[in-house]
mmCIF file of C-alpha atoms and ligand atoms in Angstrom:
data_model
loop_
_atom_site.group_PDB
_atom_site.id
_atom_site.type_symbol
_atom_site.label_atom_id
_atom_site.label_comp_id
_atom_site.label_asym_id
_atom_site.label_seq_id
_atom_site.Cartn_x
_atom_site.Cartn_y
_atom_site.Cartn_z
ATOM 1 C CA UNK A 1 40.191 20.968 -10.353
ATOM 2 C CA UNK A 2 43.517 20.419 -12.543
ATOM 3 C CA UNK A 3 44.374 16.901 -12.623
ATOM 4 C CA UNK A 4 48.201 17.306 -12.817
ATOM 5 C CA UNK A 5 50.238 20.354 -11.975
ATOM 6 C CA UNK A 6 53.760 20.925 -13.427
ATOM 7 C CA UNK A 7 56.345 23.125 -11.526
ATOM 8 C CA UNK A 8 58.825 24.230 -14.019
ATOM 9 C CA UNK A 9 61.002 27.478 -14.572
ATOM 10 C CA UNK A 10 63.801 28.332 -16.678
ATOM 11 C CA UNK A 11 65.598 29.828 -13.471
ATOM 12 C CA UNK A 12 66.643 26.051 -12.885
ATOM 13 C CA UNK A 13 68.996 26.304 -15.834
ATOM 14 C CA UNK A 14 71.261 28.912 -13.639
ATOM 15 C CA UNK A 15 73.248 26.331 -11.734
ATOM 16 C CA UNK A 16 76.188 25.637 -13.453
ATOM 17 C CA UNK A 17 78.439 22.672 -12.204
ATOM 18 C CA UNK A 18 81.326 22.795 -14.876
ATOM 19 C CA UNK A 19 81.468 22.619 -18.776
ATOM 20 C CA UNK A 20 81.784 18.775 -18.911
ATOM 21 C CA UNK A 21 79.446 18.052 -15.985
ATOM 22 C CA UNK A 22 76.537 15.611 -16.744
ATOM 23 C CA UNK A 23 74.366 17.491 -14.305
ATOM 24 C CA UNK A 24 73.654 20.346 -16.860
ATOM 25 C CA UNK A 25 71.245 23.047 -17.528
ATOM 26 C CA UNK A 26 70.197 21.097 -20.727
ATOM 27 C CA UNK A 27 68.644 18.653 -18.826
ATOM 28 C CA UNK A 28 65.764 20.891 -17.755
ATOM 29 C CA UNK A 29 65.725 22.829 -20.785
ATOM 30 C CA UNK A 30 64.845 19.488 -22.529
ATOM 31 C CA UNK A 31 61.985 18.832 -19.960
ATOM 32 C CA UNK A 32 60.736 22.273 -20.215
ATOM 33 C CA UNK A 33 60.653 21.957 -23.956
ATOM 34 C CA UNK A 34 58.888 18.634 -24.031
ATOM 35 C CA UNK A 35 56.207 20.082 -21.600
ATOM 36 C CA UNK A 36 55.519 22.943 -23.807
ATOM 37 C CA UNK A 37 54.713 20.686 -26.656
ATOM 38 C CA UNK A 38 52.129 18.769 -24.516
ATOM 39 C CA UNK A 39 48.673 19.433 -25.419
ATOM 40 C CA UNK A 40 46.683 18.876 -22.219
ATOM 41 C CA UNK A 41 43.837 21.092 -21.053
ATOM 42 C CA UNK A 42 44.141 19.592 -17.622
ATOM 43 C CA UNK A 43 47.711 20.594 -17.381
ATOM 44 C CA UNK A 44 48.740 23.719 -15.434
ATOM 45 C CA UNK A 45 52.320 25.096 -14.960
ATOM 46 C CA UNK A 46 53.247 26.649 -11.411
ATOM 47 C CA UNK A 47 56.028 28.998 -10.734
ATOM 48 C CA UNK A 48 58.277 27.748 -8.052
ATOM 49 C CA UNK A 49 58.927 29.424 -4.937
ATOM 50 C CA UNK A 50 62.353 29.674 -3.099
ATOM 51 C CA UNK A 51 62.426 27.382 0.237
ATOM 52 C CA UNK A 52 62.753 29.603 3.201
ATOM 53 C CA UNK A 53 65.764 29.068 5.665
ATOM 54 C CA UNK A 54 63.494 27.173 8.276
ATOM 55 C CA UNK A 55 62.210 24.850 5.562
ATOM 56 C CA UNK A 56 65.915 24.031 4.399
ATOM 57 C CA UNK A 57 66.675 23.618 8.112
ATOM 58 C CA UNK A 58 63.835 20.773 8.460
ATOM 59 C CA UNK A 59 66.559 18.554 6.903
ATOM 60 C CA UNK A 60 69.812 20.385 7.026
ATOM 61 C CA UNK A 61 72.073 21.925 9.553
ATOM 62 C CA UNK A 62 72.404 25.600 9.811
ATOM 63 C CA UNK A 63 75.960 25.996 9.407
ATOM 64 C CA UNK A 64 75.747 23.828 6.240
ATOM 65 C CA UNK A 65 73.011 25.968 4.759
ATOM 66 C CA UNK A 66 75.091 29.043 5.547
ATOM 67 C CA UNK A 67 78.131 27.254 3.849
ATOM 68 C CA UNK A 68 76.055 26.883 0.580
ATOM 69 C CA UNK A 69 74.664 30.633 0.962
ATOM 70 C CA UNK A 70 78.324 31.872 0.951
ATOM 71 C CA UNK A 71 79.198 30.270 -2.289
ATOM 72 C CA UNK A 72 77.029 32.884 -4.040
ATOM 73 C CA UNK A 73 79.914 35.302 -3.370
ATOM 74 C CA UNK A 74 82.649 33.099 -5.202
ATOM 75 C CA UNK A 75 83.088 31.767 -8.910
ATOM 76 C CA UNK A 76 83.327 28.142 -7.795
ATOM 77 C CA UNK A 77 83.421 26.063 -4.825
ATOM 78 C CA UNK A 78 83.924 22.213 -4.862
ATOM 79 C CA UNK A 79 81.904 20.368 -2.114
ATOM 80 C CA UNK A 80 83.084 17.098 -3.465
ATOM 81 C CA UNK A 81 85.070 15.809 -6.514
ATOM 82 C CA UNK A 82 81.529 15.919 -8.324
ATOM 83 C CA UNK A 83 79.563 18.606 -6.683
ATOM 84 C CA UNK A 84 80.508 22.089 -7.812
ATOM 85 C CA UNK A 85 78.864 25.349 -7.421
ATOM 86 C CA UNK A 86 78.624 28.763 -9.529
ATOM 87 C CA UNK A 87 77.335 32.048 -8.103
ATOM 88 C CA UNK A 88 73.629 31.136 -8.820
ATOM 89 C CA UNK A 89 73.677 27.630 -7.473
ATOM 90 C CA UNK A 90 72.597 28.759 -3.793
ATOM 91 C CA UNK A 91 69.531 30.609 -5.576
ATOM 92 C CA UNK A 92 68.837 27.661 -7.597
ATOM 93 C CA UNK A 93 69.075 25.173 -4.951
ATOM 94 C CA UNK A 94 66.631 26.861 -2.803
ATOM 95 C CA UNK A 95 64.265 27.338 -5.554
ATOM 96 C CA UNK A 96 64.512 23.295 -6.159
ATOM 97 C CA UNK A 97 63.662 22.636 -2.614
ATOM 98 C CA UNK A 98 60.955 25.330 -3.049
ATOM 99 C CA UNK A 99 59.674 23.821 -6.263
ATOM 100 C CA UNK A 100 58.838 20.477 -4.675
ATOM 101 C CA UNK A 101 57.218 22.450 -1.893
ATOM 102 C CA UNK A 102 55.242 24.505 -4.399
ATOM 103 C CA UNK A 103 54.092 20.944 -5.973
ATOM 104 C CA UNK A 104 53.265 19.487 -2.628
ATOM 105 C CA UNK A 105 51.305 22.552 -1.229
ATOM 106 C CA UNK A 106 49.334 22.589 -4.652
ATOM 107 C CA UNK A 107 48.526 18.912 -4.259
ATOM 108 C CA UNK A 108 47.813 18.973 -0.512
ATOM 109 C CA UNK A 109 45.636 21.961 -0.743
ATOM 110 C CA UNK A 110 43.492 20.346 -3.460
ATOM 111 C CA UNK A 111 44.482 22.662 -6.239
ATOM 112 C CA UNK A 112 45.640 19.705 -8.266
ATOM 113 C CA UNK A 113 45.397 15.843 -7.812
ATOM 114 C CA UNK A 114 49.064 15.206 -8.478
ATOM 115 C CA UNK A 115 52.295 16.931 -9.630
ATOM 116 C CA UNK A 116 55.471 16.630 -11.310
ATOM 117 C CA UNK A 117 58.276 19.073 -10.320
ATOM 118 C CA UNK A 118 61.023 19.593 -13.080
ATOM 119 C CA UNK A 119 63.666 20.662 -10.806
ATOM 120 C CA UNK A 120 67.397 20.813 -10.537
ATOM 121 C CA UNK A 121 69.928 20.676 -8.908
ATOM 122 C CA UNK A 122 68.827 17.259 -7.696
ATOM 123 C CA UNK A 123 68.523 16.284 -4.042
ATOM 124 C CA UNK A 124 68.594 12.598 -2.729
ATOM 125 C CA UNK A 125 72.297 12.399 -2.026
ATOM 126 C CA UNK A 126 72.278 15.660 -0.005
ATOM 127 C CA UNK A 127 73.080 14.959 3.753
ATOM 128 C CA UNK A 128 72.161 16.952 6.894
ATOM 129 C CA UNK A 129 75.662 18.505 6.922
ATOM 130 C CA UNK A 130 76.936 18.286 3.505
ATOM 131 C CA UNK A 131 76.471 18.446 -0.325
ATOM 132 C CA UNK A 132 77.213 15.270 -2.145
ATOM 133 C CA UNK A 133 76.616 13.707 -5.699
ATOM 134 C CA UNK A 134 75.241 16.863 -7.612
ATOM 135 C CA UNK A 135 73.083 17.464 -4.796
ATOM 136 C CA UNK A 136 73.020 20.348 -2.480
ATOM 137 C CA UNK A 137 69.644 20.398 -0.588
ATOM 138 C CA UNK A 138 67.386 17.154 -0.313
ATOM 139 C CA UNK A 139 64.399 18.473 -1.997
ATOM 140 C CA UNK A 140 62.089 15.470 -1.525
ATOM 141 C CA UNK A 141 63.096 14.850 1.909
ATOM 142 C CA UNK A 142 62.452 18.460 2.782
ATOM 143 C CA UNK A 143 58.850 18.057 1.206
ATOM 144 C CA UNK A 144 58.499 14.877 3.245
ATOM 145 C CA UNK A 145 59.451 16.750 6.613
ATOM 146 C CA UNK A 146 57.467 19.763 5.580
ATOM 147 C CA UNK A 147 54.314 17.520 5.327
ATOM 148 C CA UNK A 148 54.851 15.931 8.692
ATOM 149 C CA UNK A 149 56.298 18.530 10.871
ATOM 150 C CA UNK A 150 54.616 21.669 9.365
ATOM 151 C CA UNK A 151 51.403 20.309 8.121
ATOM 152 C CA UNK A 152 51.136 17.531 10.803
ATOM 153 C CA UNK A 153 50.894 14.406 8.578
ATOM 154 C CA UNK A 154 51.788 11.026 10.164
ATOM 155 C CA UNK A 155 52.871 8.937 7.284
ATOM 156 C CA UNK A 156 54.566 9.864 4.045
ATOM 157 C CA UNK A 157 55.896 7.371 1.394
ATOM 158 C CA UNK A 158 59.170 8.427 -0.325
ATOM 159 C CA UNK A 159 59.560 6.007 -3.423
ATOM 160 C CA UNK A 160 62.858 6.540 -5.238
ATOM 161 C CA UNK A 161 63.338 5.058 -8.563
ATOM 162 C CA UNK A 162 66.618 7.009 -9.316
ATOM 163 C CA UNK A 163 69.412 4.459 -10.472
ATOM 164 C CA UNK A 164 71.553 5.611 -7.531
ATOM 165 C CA UNK A 165 70.656 5.073 -3.917
ATOM 166 C CA UNK A 166 69.324 7.963 -2.273
ATOM 167 C CA UNK A 167 71.816 7.863 0.783
ATOM 168 C CA UNK A 168 70.809 11.321 1.902
ATOM 169 C CA UNK A 169 67.022 10.565 2.111
ATOM 170 C CA UNK A 170 67.818 7.190 3.835
ATOM 171 C CA UNK A 171 69.989 9.075 6.369
ATOM 172 C CA UNK A 172 67.796 11.811 7.106
ATOM 173 C CA UNK A 173 64.724 9.538 8.110
ATOM 174 C CA UNK A 174 66.537 6.410 9.135
ATOM 175 C CA UNK A 175 65.000 6.398 12.782
ATOM 176 C CA UNK A 176 61.657 7.893 11.630
ATOM 177 C CA UNK A 177 58.610 5.753 11.434
ATOM 178 C CA UNK A 178 56.711 8.755 9.786
ATOM 179 C CA UNK A 179 58.620 8.435 6.613
ATOM 180 C CA UNK A 180 58.642 5.139 4.649
ATOM 181 C CA UNK A 181 61.822 5.284 2.267
ATOM 182 C CA UNK A 182 61.771 2.718 -0.489
ATOM 183 C CA UNK A 183 64.438 2.661 -3.026
ATOM 184 C CA UNK A 184 65.211 0.517 -6.250
ATOM 185 C CA UNK A 185 68.624 0.996 -7.504
ATOM 186 C CA UNK A 186 71.569 -0.415 -9.212
ATOM 187 C CA UNK A 187 74.064 -2.365 -6.809
ATOM 188 C CA UNK A 188 76.932 -1.757 -6.647
ATOM 189 C CA UNK A 189 77.055 1.583 -7.948
ATOM 190 C CA UNK A 190 77.696 5.028 -6.394
ATOM 191 C CA UNK A 191 77.016 5.984 -3.742
ATOM 192 C CA UNK A 192 77.675 2.280 -2.248
ATOM 193 C CA UNK A 193 74.781 2.344 0.252
ATOM 194 C CA UNK A 194 71.440 0.710 0.032
ATOM 195 C CA UNK A 195 72.038 -2.877 0.739
ATOM 196 C CA UNK A 196 69.049 -5.010 1.940
ATOM 197 C CA UNK A 197 70.048 -4.977 5.612
ATOM 198 C CA UNK A 198 69.723 -1.282 5.929
ATOM 199 C CA UNK A 199 66.193 -1.085 6.928
ATOM 200 C CA UNK A 200 65.994 1.877 9.519
ATOM 201 C CA UNK A 201 66.765 1.999 13.151
ATOM 202 C CA UNK A 202 65.441 2.642 16.463
ATOM 203 C CA UNK A 203 61.592 3.739 16.089
ATOM 204 C CA UNK A 204 62.380 3.674 12.326
ATOM 205 C CA UNK A 205 63.283 0.011 12.061
ATOM 206 C CA UNK A 206 61.576 -1.383 8.925
ATOM 207 C CA UNK A 207 60.720 2.134 7.544
ATOM 208 C CA UNK A 208 63.573 1.714 5.093
ATOM 209 C CA UNK A 209 63.205 -0.661 2.379
ATOM 210 C CA UNK A 210 66.118 -1.299 -0.190
ATOM 211 C CA UNK A 211 65.900 -3.137 -3.362
ATOM 212 C CA UNK A 212 69.370 -3.303 -4.813
ATOM 213 C CA UNK A 213 69.462 -4.837 -8.190
ATOM 214 C CA UNK A 214 72.371 -5.970 -10.449
ATOM 215 C CA UNK A 215 73.289 -3.911 -13.609
ATOM 216 C CA UNK A 216 71.168 -4.643 -16.803
ATOM 217 C CA UNK A 217 67.991 -4.951 -15.155
ATOM 218 C CA UNK A 218 64.736 -3.490 -16.606
ATOM 219 C CA UNK A 219 61.144 -3.060 -16.637
ATOM 220 C CA UNK A 220 60.430 -6.650 -15.698
ATOM 221 C CA UNK A 221 62.524 -6.642 -12.528
ATOM 222 C CA UNK A 222 61.438 -3.264 -11.410
ATOM 223 C CA UNK A 223 57.645 -4.248 -11.827
ATOM 224 C CA UNK A 224 58.080 -7.402 -10.106
ATOM 225 C CA UNK A 225 59.855 -5.840 -7.268
ATOM 226 C CA UNK A 226 57.088 -3.193 -6.926
ATOM 227 C CA UNK A 227 54.083 -5.978 -7.115
ATOM 228 C CA UNK A 228 55.638 -8.544 -4.794
ATOM 229 C CA UNK A 229 57.610 -6.406 -2.241
ATOM 230 C CA UNK A 230 57.386 -2.802 -2.305
ATOM 231 C CA UNK A 231 53.664 -2.055 -2.967
ATOM 232 C CA UNK A 232 52.412 -4.708 -0.463
ATOM 233 C CA UNK A 233 54.555 -2.931 2.438
ATOM 234 C CA UNK A 234 53.456 0.745 1.107
ATOM 235 C CA UNK A 235 49.834 -0.694 1.377
ATOM 236 C CA UNK A 236 50.226 -2.023 5.044
ATOM 237 C CA UNK A 237 51.853 1.656 5.822
ATOM 238 C CA UNK A 238 48.918 3.489 4.205
ATOM 239 C CA UNK A 239 50.638 6.565 3.180
ATOM 240 C CA UNK A 240 48.865 9.966 3.482
ATOM 241 C CA UNK A 241 50.836 11.297 0.755
ATOM 242 C CA UNK A 242 53.055 10.137 -1.905
ATOM 243 C CA UNK A 243 56.565 11.543 -2.901
ATOM 244 C CA UNK A 244 58.296 10.256 -6.011
ATOM 245 C CA UNK A 245 62.120 10.773 -6.259
ATOM 246 C CA UNK A 246 61.931 10.373 -9.875
ATOM 247 C CA UNK A 247 65.348 9.828 -11.491
ATOM 248 C CA UNK A 248 65.448 8.830 -15.023
ATOM 249 C CA UNK A 249 69.154 7.684 -14.980
ATOM 250 C CA UNK A 250 67.881 3.883 -14.766
ATOM 251 C CA UNK A 251 66.755 4.425 -18.466
ATOM 252 C CA UNK A 252 68.569 2.243 -21.042
ATOM 253 C CA UNK A 253 70.081 5.219 -22.826
ATOM 254 C CA UNK A 254 71.514 6.905 -19.670
ATOM 255 C CA UNK A 255 75.431 7.184 -19.591
ATOM 256 C CA UNK A 256 75.707 7.013 -15.904
ATOM 257 C CA UNK A 257 73.700 4.071 -15.110
ATOM 258 C CA UNK A 258 73.528 0.371 -16.551
ATOM 259 C CA UNK A 259 69.852 -0.309 -16.103
ATOM 260 C CA UNK A 260 67.261 -1.053 -18.881
ATOM 261 C CA UNK A 261 64.016 0.771 -17.958
ATOM 262 C CA UNK A 262 61.983 2.394 -20.832
ATOM 263 C CA UNK A 263 59.292 4.717 -20.979
ATOM 264 C CA UNK A 264 56.872 2.139 -20.507
ATOM 265 C CA UNK A 265 58.543 0.936 -17.501
ATOM 266 C CA UNK A 266 58.189 4.466 -15.924
ATOM 267 C CA UNK A 267 54.487 4.981 -16.926
ATOM 268 C CA UNK A 268 54.053 1.229 -15.460
ATOM 269 C CA UNK A 269 55.674 2.405 -12.163
ATOM 270 C CA UNK A 270 53.776 5.656 -12.012
ATOM 271 C CA UNK A 271 50.532 3.913 -12.583
ATOM 272 C CA UNK A 272 51.000 1.541 -9.732
ATOM 273 C CA UNK A 273 52.206 4.474 -7.211
ATOM 274 C CA UNK A 274 48.996 6.387 -8.571
ATOM 275 C CA UNK A 275 46.728 3.382 -7.878
ATOM 276 C CA UNK A 276 48.477 3.318 -4.239
ATOM 277 C CA UNK A 277 47.857 6.910 -3.689
ATOM 278 C CA UNK A 278 44.149 6.540 -4.818
ATOM 279 C CA UNK A 279 43.506 3.744 -2.434
ATOM 280 C CA UNK A 280 45.381 5.520 0.450
ATOM 281 C CA UNK A 281 45.212 9.360 0.347
ATOM 282 C CA UNK A 282 42.921 10.516 -2.406
ATOM 283 C CA UNK A 283 45.426 10.254 -5.095
ATOM 284 C CA UNK A 284 48.019 12.810 -3.624
ATOM 285 C CA UNK A 285 51.189 12.126 -5.218
ATOM 286 C CA UNK A 286 54.002 14.678 -6.183
ATOM 287 C CA UNK A 287 56.945 13.306 -8.368
ATOM 288 C CA UNK A 288 60.226 15.486 -8.498
ATOM 289 C CA UNK A 289 62.992 15.049 -10.916
ATOM 290 C CA UNK A 290 66.353 13.611 -9.407
ATOM 291 C CA UNK A 291 68.972 12.216 -11.993
ATOM 292 C CA UNK A 292 68.913 11.426 -15.646
ATOM 293 C CA UNK A 293 71.623 12.340 -17.843
ATOM 294 C CA UNK A 294 70.363 11.706 -21.553
ATOM 295 C CA UNK A 295 68.368 14.361 -22.883
ATOM 296 C CA UNK A 296 66.265 12.322 -24.995
ATOM 297 C CA UNK A 297 65.588 9.879 -22.210
ATOM 298 C CA UNK A 298 64.712 12.569 -19.797
ATOM 299 C CA UNK A 299 62.132 14.237 -22.256
ATOM 300 C CA UNK A 300 60.622 10.995 -23.445
ATOM 301 C CA UNK A 301 60.460 9.344 -19.835
ATOM 302 C CA UNK A 302 59.088 12.870 -18.464
ATOM 303 C CA UNK A 303 56.476 12.822 -21.119
ATOM 304 C CA UNK A 304 55.388 9.173 -20.136
ATOM 305 C CA UNK A 305 55.288 10.129 -16.460
ATOM 306 C CA UNK A 306 52.960 13.346 -16.983
ATOM 307 C CA UNK A 307 50.812 11.382 -19.477
ATOM 308 C CA UNK A 308 50.357 8.581 -16.918
ATOM 309 C CA UNK A 309 49.650 11.204 -14.011
ATOM 310 C CA UNK A 310 46.827 12.599 -16.074
ATOM 311 C CA UNK A 311 45.012 9.133 -16.611
ATOM 312 C CA UNK A 312 42.168 7.777 -14.493
ATOM 313 C CA UNK A 313 43.429 5.934 -11.684
ATOM 314 C CA UNK A 314 40.848 3.110 -12.620
ATOM 315 C CA UNK A 315 43.126 2.011 -15.475
ATOM 316 C CA UNK A 316 43.925 -1.634 -15.178
ATOM 317 C CA UNK A 317 47.173 -3.029 -13.935
ATOM 318 C CA UNK A 318 48.824 -6.363 -15.461
ATOM 319 C CA UNK A 319 50.510 -8.068 -12.575
ATOM 320 C CA UNK A 320 54.215 -8.257 -13.135
ATOM 321 C CA UNK A 321 55.629 -11.627 -14.186
ATOM 322 C CA UNK A 322 58.050 -13.458 -11.861
ATOM 323 C CA UNK A 323 61.455 -11.907 -12.867
ATOM 324 C CA UNK A 324 64.330 -14.312 -12.094
ATOM 325 C CA UNK A 325 66.758 -11.933 -11.274
ATOM 326 C CA UNK A 326 64.298 -10.033 -8.831
ATOM 327 C CA UNK A 327 62.980 -13.008 -7.030
ATOM 328 C CA UNK A 328 66.105 -13.631 -4.862
ATOM 329 C CA UNK A 329 66.363 -9.921 -3.904
ATOM 330 C CA UNK A 330 62.622 -10.107 -2.758
ATOM 331 C CA UNK A 331 63.154 -13.350 -0.830
ATOM 332 C CA UNK A 332 66.362 -11.704 0.890
ATOM 333 C CA UNK A 333 64.664 -8.234 1.681
ATOM 334 C CA UNK A 334 61.701 -10.271 3.239
ATOM 335 C CA UNK A 335 64.068 -12.077 5.515
ATOM 336 C CA UNK A 336 65.005 -8.540 7.112
ATOM 337 C CA UNK A 337 61.564 -6.895 6.768
ATOM 338 C CA UNK A 338 59.486 -9.644 7.927
ATOM 339 C CA UNK A 339 59.766 -8.896 11.637
ATOM 340 C CA UNK A 340 58.517 -5.358 10.997
ATOM 341 C CA UNK A 341 55.831 -6.202 8.268
ATOM 342 C CA UNK A 342 53.005 -8.921 8.041
ATOM 343 C CA UNK A 343 53.971 -10.038 4.673
ATOM 344 C CA UNK A 344 52.022 -12.919 3.379
HETATM 345 ZN ZN1 ZN S 1 70.897 9.159 -9.921
#
């Protein structure tokens, strides 16, 4: 069995959001170039498929899907001040959603242990009825909904380390106990959601876990949050599949975020999530590219992630030290979450 599947395709370069737009084709080109230089006999690259209408409709309204499709006939359409189309956007966006599905199918059906889908445009701000924040279709949310509604899984974890809060993903699953959505993000920052008291509603109460951090936090704070808040809850949840919204805009070089995570930090988070997946679901984990706007940070972090996914899951983990800026967040998060999770 291949240890790690990569999903990558130069067709992801075709969506063009504007001449000075940070979400630019070079992002994926830098990732593909990095991956081509990896010497890894266990690594196999898969060609993504396009998501079908019914798959997009797992998370999006039919009228909105039609609205995105119609943009293929015009030079440019502005869904919001940041989210612009080109004639190839519709096809590229269906290929991004389909690419995460390709990765998810490959892992679920046992052809690979885990996978990384290098896709664009990103997805986690996309709402059921609208594009937002560079995102058109919520690629990771569609994969999660496909796992539960098409393939019958009962519990899927979405772990989102993009520097921005994944408001679209949160919104789509806010009342669902089948999807545990966890996000570490800079706060305050676009889109302004993701405070500690947003924990889900109805049957989904407790199944949204937000960890907002102030600007300039880095590896120490992120790993402290994982070890002392997020992973203990994820272990109780006991996911049957782990999806990672892997945005690399919390990297210290990123021009949009103000965090200080580095390659070692991404590898350390990936190692922890890989251990969680090994404990709970035979290692089934798919990471998908979300944000990340510095090309060197993208390539270096992507390489660190792919290398970590290829290592054995019994590599040791050094528990994170108590990070003084993370501890008050953990304490306040526990106040909201303790009615729903038995935390020691
Ligand atoms: Zn982002």
